[in-house]
mmCIF file of C-alpha atoms in Angstrom:
data_model
loop_
_atom_site.group_PDB
_atom_site.id
_atom_site.type_symbol
_atom_site.label_atom_id
_atom_site.label_comp_id
_atom_site.label_asym_id
_atom_site.label_seq_id
_atom_site.Cartn_x
_atom_site.Cartn_y
_atom_site.Cartn_z
ATOM 1 C CA UNK A 1 -7.895 -44.373 -11.777
ATOM 2 C CA UNK A 2 -7.679 -40.948 -13.447
ATOM 3 C CA UNK A 3 -6.123 -37.680 -12.544
ATOM 4 C CA UNK A 4 -8.585 -34.786 -12.863
ATOM 5 C CA UNK A 5 -7.923 -31.142 -12.537
ATOM 6 C CA UNK A 6 -10.371 -28.250 -12.343
ATOM 7 C CA UNK A 7 -9.944 -24.507 -12.923
ATOM 8 C CA UNK A 8 -10.506 -22.289 -11.138
ATOM 9 C CA UNK A 9 -10.244 -23.886 -7.648
ATOM 10 C CA UNK A 10 -12.412 -21.060 -6.317
ATOM 11 C CA UNK A 11 -13.940 -17.821 -7.384
ATOM 12 C CA UNK A 12 -16.112 -14.962 -6.108
ATOM 13 C CA UNK A 13 -18.499 -13.601 -8.730
ATOM 14 C CA UNK A 14 -21.079 -10.895 -8.761
ATOM 15 C CA UNK A 15 -24.743 -11.505 -9.227
ATOM 16 C CA UNK A 16 -25.796 -11.593 -12.904
ATOM 17 C CA UNK A 17 -22.390 -12.607 -14.214
ATOM 18 C CA UNK A 18 -21.249 -16.120 -15.409
ATOM 19 C CA UNK A 19 -18.455 -18.461 -14.482
ATOM 20 C CA UNK A 20 -16.940 -21.112 -16.701
ATOM 21 C CA UNK A 21 -15.314 -24.086 -15.029
ATOM 22 C CA UNK A 22 -12.754 -26.223 -16.769
ATOM 23 C CA UNK A 23 -12.220 -29.954 -16.199
ATOM 24 C CA UNK A 24 -9.178 -31.716 -17.653
ATOM 25 C CA UNK A 25 -8.553 -35.454 -17.430
ATOM 26 C CA UNK A 26 -5.174 -37.191 -17.877
ATOM 27 C CA UNK A 27 -6.660 -39.919 -20.127
ATOM 28 C CA UNK A 28 -9.400 -40.241 -22.718
ATOM 29 C CA UNK A 29 -12.774 -40.977 -21.144
ATOM 30 C CA UNK A 30 -16.243 -41.287 -22.715
ATOM 31 C CA UNK A 31 -18.365 -40.412 -19.772
ATOM 32 C CA UNK A 32 -17.956 -37.297 -17.760
ATOM 33 C CA UNK A 33 -20.308 -35.798 -15.162
ATOM 34 C CA UNK A 34 -20.860 -32.483 -13.488
ATOM 35 C CA UNK A 35 -22.104 -32.307 -9.912
ATOM 36 C CA UNK A 36 -23.095 -29.600 -7.544
ATOM 37 C CA UNK A 37 -22.710 -29.689 -3.756
ATOM 38 C CA UNK A 38 -24.547 -26.965 -2.016
ATOM 39 C CA UNK A 39 -23.538 -26.213 1.588
ATOM 40 C CA UNK A 40 -24.515 -29.102 3.934
ATOM 41 C CA UNK A 41 -26.057 -31.072 1.047
ATOM 42 C CA UNK A 42 -25.237 -34.190 -0.920
ATOM 43 C CA UNK A 43 -23.556 -34.229 -4.363
ATOM 44 C CA UNK A 44 -26.317 -33.649 -6.860
ATOM 45 C CA UNK A 45 -25.772 -34.612 -10.583
ATOM 46 C CA UNK A 46 -26.254 -31.649 -12.975
ATOM 47 C CA UNK A 47 -25.581 -33.376 -16.287
ATOM 48 C CA UNK A 48 -23.762 -36.095 -18.059
ATOM 49 C CA UNK A 49 -21.361 -34.921 -20.775
ATOM 50 C CA UNK A 50 -20.396 -37.469 -23.377
ATOM 51 C CA UNK A 51 -18.123 -36.488 -26.222
ATOM 52 C CA UNK A 52 -19.873 -36.162 -29.546
ATOM 53 C CA UNK A 53 -23.327 -35.678 -28.167
ATOM 54 C CA UNK A 54 -25.397 -33.096 -26.351
ATOM 55 C CA UNK A 55 -25.129 -33.076 -22.550
ATOM 56 C CA UNK A 56 -28.041 -34.858 -20.766
ATOM 57 C CA UNK A 57 -29.422 -32.752 -17.921
ATOM 58 C CA UNK A 58 -31.006 -34.025 -14.758
ATOM 59 C CA UNK A 59 -34.403 -32.737 -13.607
ATOM 60 C CA UNK A 60 -34.186 -29.289 -12.251
ATOM 61 C CA UNK A 61 -31.175 -28.342 -14.386
ATOM 62 C CA UNK A 62 -31.433 -26.623 -17.765
ATOM 63 C CA UNK A 63 -29.017 -25.921 -20.569
ATOM 64 C CA UNK A 64 -29.670 -22.165 -20.551
ATOM 65 C CA UNK A 65 -28.426 -21.980 -16.976
ATOM 66 C CA UNK A 66 -25.680 -24.677 -17.126
ATOM 67 C CA UNK A 67 -24.315 -24.890 -20.628
ATOM 68 C CA UNK A 68 -21.788 -27.654 -21.060
ATOM 69 C CA UNK A 69 -19.127 -28.188 -23.761
ATOM 70 C CA UNK A 70 -17.267 -31.455 -24.396
ATOM 71 C CA UNK A 71 -14.954 -30.807 -27.267
ATOM 72 C CA UNK A 72 -12.791 -33.887 -26.857
ATOM 73 C CA UNK A 73 -12.297 -37.007 -24.717
ATOM 74 C CA UNK A 74 -10.124 -35.281 -22.089
ATOM 75 C CA UNK A 75 -11.817 -31.918 -21.532
ATOM 76 C CA UNK A 76 -15.150 -30.336 -20.543
ATOM 77 C CA UNK A 77 -16.462 -27.019 -19.389
ATOM 78 C CA UNK A 78 -19.415 -26.103 -17.269
ATOM 79 C CA UNK A 79 -20.765 -22.585 -17.354
ATOM 80 C CA UNK A 80 -23.015 -21.279 -14.530
ATOM 81 C CA UNK A 81 -24.950 -18.409 -16.033
ATOM 82 C CA UNK A 82 -26.761 -15.424 -14.661
ATOM 83 C CA UNK A 83 -25.408 -16.043 -11.244
ATOM 84 C CA UNK A 84 -27.442 -15.658 -8.094
ATOM 85 C CA UNK A 85 -26.441 -16.212 -4.444
ATOM 86 C CA UNK A 86 -28.275 -19.560 -4.567
ATOM 87 C CA UNK A 87 -25.603 -20.758 -7.067
ATOM 88 C CA UNK A 88 -22.965 -20.556 -4.370
ATOM 89 C CA UNK A 89 -21.778 -24.166 -4.246
ATOM 90 C CA UNK A 90 -18.932 -26.448 -4.916
ATOM 91 C CA UNK A 91 -18.995 -27.747 -8.526
ATOM 92 C CA UNK A 92 -17.250 -31.032 -9.303
ATOM 93 C CA UNK A 93 -16.544 -32.953 -12.454
ATOM 94 C CA UNK A 94 -16.074 -36.669 -12.442
ATOM 95 C CA UNK A 95 -15.338 -39.456 -14.888
ATOM 96 C CA UNK A 96 -16.449 -43.072 -15.192
ATOM 97 C CA UNK A 97 -13.766 -45.436 -16.563
ATOM 98 C CA UNK A 98 -16.046 -48.376 -17.259
ATOM 99 C CA UNK A 99 -15.440 -50.502 -14.193
ATOM 100 C CA UNK A 100 -18.006 -53.045 -13.166
ATOM 101 C CA UNK A 101 -18.464 -51.388 -9.765
ATOM 102 C CA UNK A 102 -19.386 -48.038 -11.349
ATOM 103 C CA UNK A 103 -17.065 -45.886 -9.286
ATOM 104 C CA UNK A 104 -16.493 -42.416 -10.589
ATOM 105 C CA UNK A 105 -13.321 -40.390 -10.021
ATOM 106 C CA UNK A 106 -13.656 -36.730 -9.033
ATOM 107 C CA UNK A 107 -11.758 -33.571 -9.606
ATOM 108 C CA UNK A 108 -10.918 -31.371 -6.644
ATOM 109 C CA UNK A 109 -13.945 -29.180 -7.124
ATOM 110 C CA UNK A 110 -14.523 -25.409 -7.775
ATOM 111 C CA UNK A 111 -15.896 -23.379 -4.853
ATOM 112 C CA UNK A 112 -18.129 -20.615 -6.174
ATOM 113 C CA UNK A 113 -19.317 -17.721 -4.064
ATOM 114 C CA UNK A 114 -21.846 -15.349 -5.526
ATOM 115 C CA UNK A 115 -22.188 -11.904 -3.913
ATOM 116 C CA UNK B 1 -36.536 -36.926 -2.897
ATOM 117 C CA UNK B 2 -33.459 -38.268 -1.113
ATOM 118 C CA UNK B 3 -33.032 -41.895 -2.054
ATOM 119 C CA UNK B 4 -29.768 -42.329 -0.038
ATOM 120 C CA UNK B 5 -29.722 -41.129 3.468
ATOM 121 C CA UNK B 6 -26.968 -40.835 6.007
ATOM 122 C CA UNK B 7 -28.824 -39.841 9.204
ATOM 123 C CA UNK B 8 -25.737 -39.152 11.308
ATOM 124 C CA UNK B 9 -24.079 -35.838 10.333
ATOM 125 C CA UNK B 10 -21.091 -36.497 12.539
ATOM 126 C CA UNK B 11 -19.283 -39.223 14.448
ATOM 127 C CA UNK B 12 -16.389 -39.045 16.803
ATOM 128 C CA UNK B 13 -14.242 -42.116 17.617
ATOM 129 C CA UNK B 14 -11.076 -42.836 19.549
ATOM 130 C CA UNK B 15 -7.992 -43.907 17.673
ATOM 131 C CA UNK B 16 -7.722 -47.626 17.556
ATOM 132 C CA UNK B 17 -11.458 -48.286 17.997
ATOM 133 C CA UNK B 18 -14.010 -49.205 15.388
ATOM 134 C CA UNK B 19 -15.847 -46.546 13.332
ATOM 135 C CA UNK B 20 -19.240 -47.542 12.017
ATOM 136 C CA UNK B 21 -20.879 -45.336 9.404
ATOM 137 C CA UNK B 22 -24.428 -46.047 8.364
ATOM 138 C CA UNK B 23 -26.443 -45.485 5.264
ATOM 139 C CA UNK B 24 -30.073 -46.222 4.273
ATOM 140 C CA UNK B 25 -31.626 -46.254 0.867
ATOM 141 C CA UNK B 26 -35.140 -46.477 -0.543
ATOM 142 C CA UNK B 27 -34.683 -47.627 -4.143
ATOM 143 C CA UNK B 28 -34.538 -51.477 -4.439
ATOM 144 C CA UNK B 29 -33.250 -51.035 -8.078
ATOM 145 C CA UNK B 30 -29.743 -49.903 -6.879
ATOM 146 C CA UNK B 31 -27.287 -52.492 -8.074
ATOM 147 C CA UNK B 32 -24.011 -51.218 -6.452
ATOM 148 C CA UNK B 33 -23.233 -49.208 -3.386
ATOM 149 C CA UNK B 34 -20.130 -47.181 -2.885
ATOM 150 C CA UNK B 35 -18.337 -45.323 -0.164
ATOM 151 C CA UNK B 36 -16.319 -42.147 -0.784
ATOM 152 C CA UNK B 37 -14.034 -40.225 1.577
ATOM 153 C CA UNK B 38 -13.635 -36.476 1.157
ATOM 154 C CA UNK B 39 -10.988 -34.227 2.787
ATOM 155 C CA UNK B 40 -11.535 -30.411 2.801
ATOM 156 C CA UNK B 41 -10.726 -28.703 -0.499
ATOM 157 C CA UNK B 42 -10.423 -32.081 -2.256
ATOM 158 C CA UNK B 43 -12.786 -34.073 -4.368
ATOM 159 C CA UNK B 44 -14.346 -37.295 -3.059
ATOM 160 C CA UNK B 45 -12.086 -40.301 -3.268
ATOM 161 C CA UNK B 46 -13.467 -43.770 -3.928
ATOM 162 C CA UNK B 47 -13.004 -46.035 -1.008
ATOM 163 C CA UNK B 48 -14.881 -49.380 -1.406
ATOM 164 C CA UNK B 49 -17.966 -50.746 -3.115
ATOM 165 C CA UNK B 50 -20.345 -53.663 -2.735
ATOM 166 C CA UNK B 51 -22.603 -55.346 -5.247
ATOM 167 C CA UNK B 52 -26.235 -55.744 -4.374
ATOM 168 C CA UNK B 53 -25.864 -59.507 -4.612
ATOM 169 C CA UNK B 54 -23.244 -59.601 -1.841
ATOM 170 C CA UNK B 55 -23.595 -58.887 1.869
ATOM 171 C CA UNK B 56 -19.942 -58.119 2.740
ATOM 172 C CA UNK B 57 -16.903 -56.746 1.091
ATOM 173 C CA UNK B 58 -13.542 -56.151 2.778
ATOM 174 C CA UNK B 59 -10.510 -54.175 1.839
ATOM 175 C CA UNK B 60 -7.871 -53.837 4.520
ATOM 176 C CA UNK B 61 -9.223 -51.864 7.367
ATOM 177 C CA UNK B 62 -12.465 -51.111 5.534
ATOM 178 C CA UNK B 63 -15.448 -53.479 5.447
ATOM 179 C CA UNK B 64 -18.872 -52.684 4.033
ATOM 180 C CA UNK B 65 -21.935 -54.691 5.021
ATOM 181 C CA UNK B 66 -25.168 -54.750 3.065
ATOM 182 C CA UNK B 67 -28.531 -55.696 4.514
ATOM 183 C CA UNK B 68 -30.845 -55.752 1.456
ATOM 184 C CA UNK B 69 -34.006 -56.605 3.387
ATOM 185 C CA UNK B 70 -33.470 -53.566 5.652
ATOM 186 C CA UNK B 71 -32.125 -51.389 2.760
ATOM 187 C CA UNK B 72 -29.224 -50.574 4.949
ATOM 188 C CA UNK B 73 -25.465 -50.618 4.557
ATOM 189 C CA UNK B 74 -22.608 -49.715 6.853
ATOM 190 C CA UNK B 75 -18.928 -49.028 6.616
ATOM 191 C CA UNK B 76 -16.654 -50.343 9.277
ATOM 192 C CA UNK B 77 -13.171 -48.971 9.837
ATOM 193 C CA UNK B 78 -10.982 -51.007 12.094
ATOM 194 C CA UNK B 79 -8.751 -49.796 13.650
ATOM 195 C CA UNK B 80 -9.600 -46.097 13.186
ATOM 196 C CA UNK B 81 -6.631 -43.782 12.621
ATOM 197 C CA UNK B 82 -6.451 -39.961 12.840
ATOM 198 C CA UNK B 83 -5.872 -39.797 9.118
ATOM 199 C CA UNK B 84 -9.334 -41.345 8.632
ATOM 200 C CA UNK B 85 -10.911 -38.028 9.853
ATOM 201 C CA UNK B 86 -12.939 -36.851 6.808
ATOM 202 C CA UNK B 87 -16.431 -36.704 5.479
ATOM 203 C CA UNK B 88 -17.689 -40.095 4.220
ATOM 204 C CA UNK B 89 -20.350 -40.287 1.495
ATOM 205 C CA UNK B 90 -22.484 -43.251 0.750
ATOM 206 C CA UNK B 91 -23.543 -43.563 -2.870
ATOM 207 C CA UNK B 92 -25.778 -45.968 -4.835
ATOM 208 C CA UNK B 93 -25.689 -46.727 -8.521
ATOM 209 C CA UNK B 94 -28.683 -47.031 -10.811
ATOM 210 C CA UNK B 95 -28.605 -46.795 -14.596
ATOM 211 C CA UNK B 96 -25.752 -44.285 -15.242
ATOM 212 C CA UNK B 97 -26.021 -42.184 -12.159
ATOM 213 C CA UNK B 98 -24.662 -42.202 -8.666
ATOM 214 C CA UNK B 99 -27.006 -41.037 -5.926
ATOM 215 C CA UNK B 100 -25.226 -39.597 -2.850
ATOM 216 C CA UNK B 101 -26.114 -39.173 0.732
ATOM 217 C CA UNK B 102 -25.352 -35.984 2.590
ATOM 218 C CA UNK B 103 -22.294 -37.378 4.226
ATOM 219 C CA UNK B 104 -21.038 -38.168 7.746
ATOM 220 C CA UNK B 105 -18.156 -36.240 9.205
ATOM 221 C CA UNK B 106 -15.858 -38.667 11.085
ATOM 222 C CA UNK B 107 -13.385 -37.348 13.678
ATOM 223 C CA UNK B 108 -10.833 -39.804 15.019
ATOM 224 C CA UNK B 109 -9.239 -38.492 18.096
ATOM 225 C CA UNK B 110 -5.829 -39.598 19.447
#
């Protein structure tokens, strides 16, 4: 398994501002993912962040709104830009360690509230 | 379009009894199915998985059953304990991604 930490754990932001979320892993991993969980909804994949390449975004998510950095094999950031109340969600990072059953290990999440 | 569905938002079970959480899916290309448990203010924790070529996988008190013809899987917890109270997510793997259901909130009462 992997130990994953996220900062901040929660934040309240004003409309129109941005929030950058950090994800730190205790071991080197190739594949990292960013998810969003809106209230009462499932976890939705935003993008896959592999070190050394551009992030791959899922349908409905764009780089201008959700820029991602992956400077090394243990760290990634997700920025949520130009915040609106609809961006109020829990944002989670996860890692895949290459197991045959494809499980991902998740960080504790960042709870964002936009006012 | 939701490819993984958990139609029961909540479930309440007495301690010591069996908890059965259900999950349906629509994509026949999923090759692995996973269950996660999530406590408040924590990230989801991997619980158990099953390959699409199997129909049962057991790990201690947790057993997952897969019915491919019905595109249905279930998680059985026996015996249920108060510490099992959490939200359980069903997930399915295809390609590089995990597709999650909306979760079922399980409450195990003493």
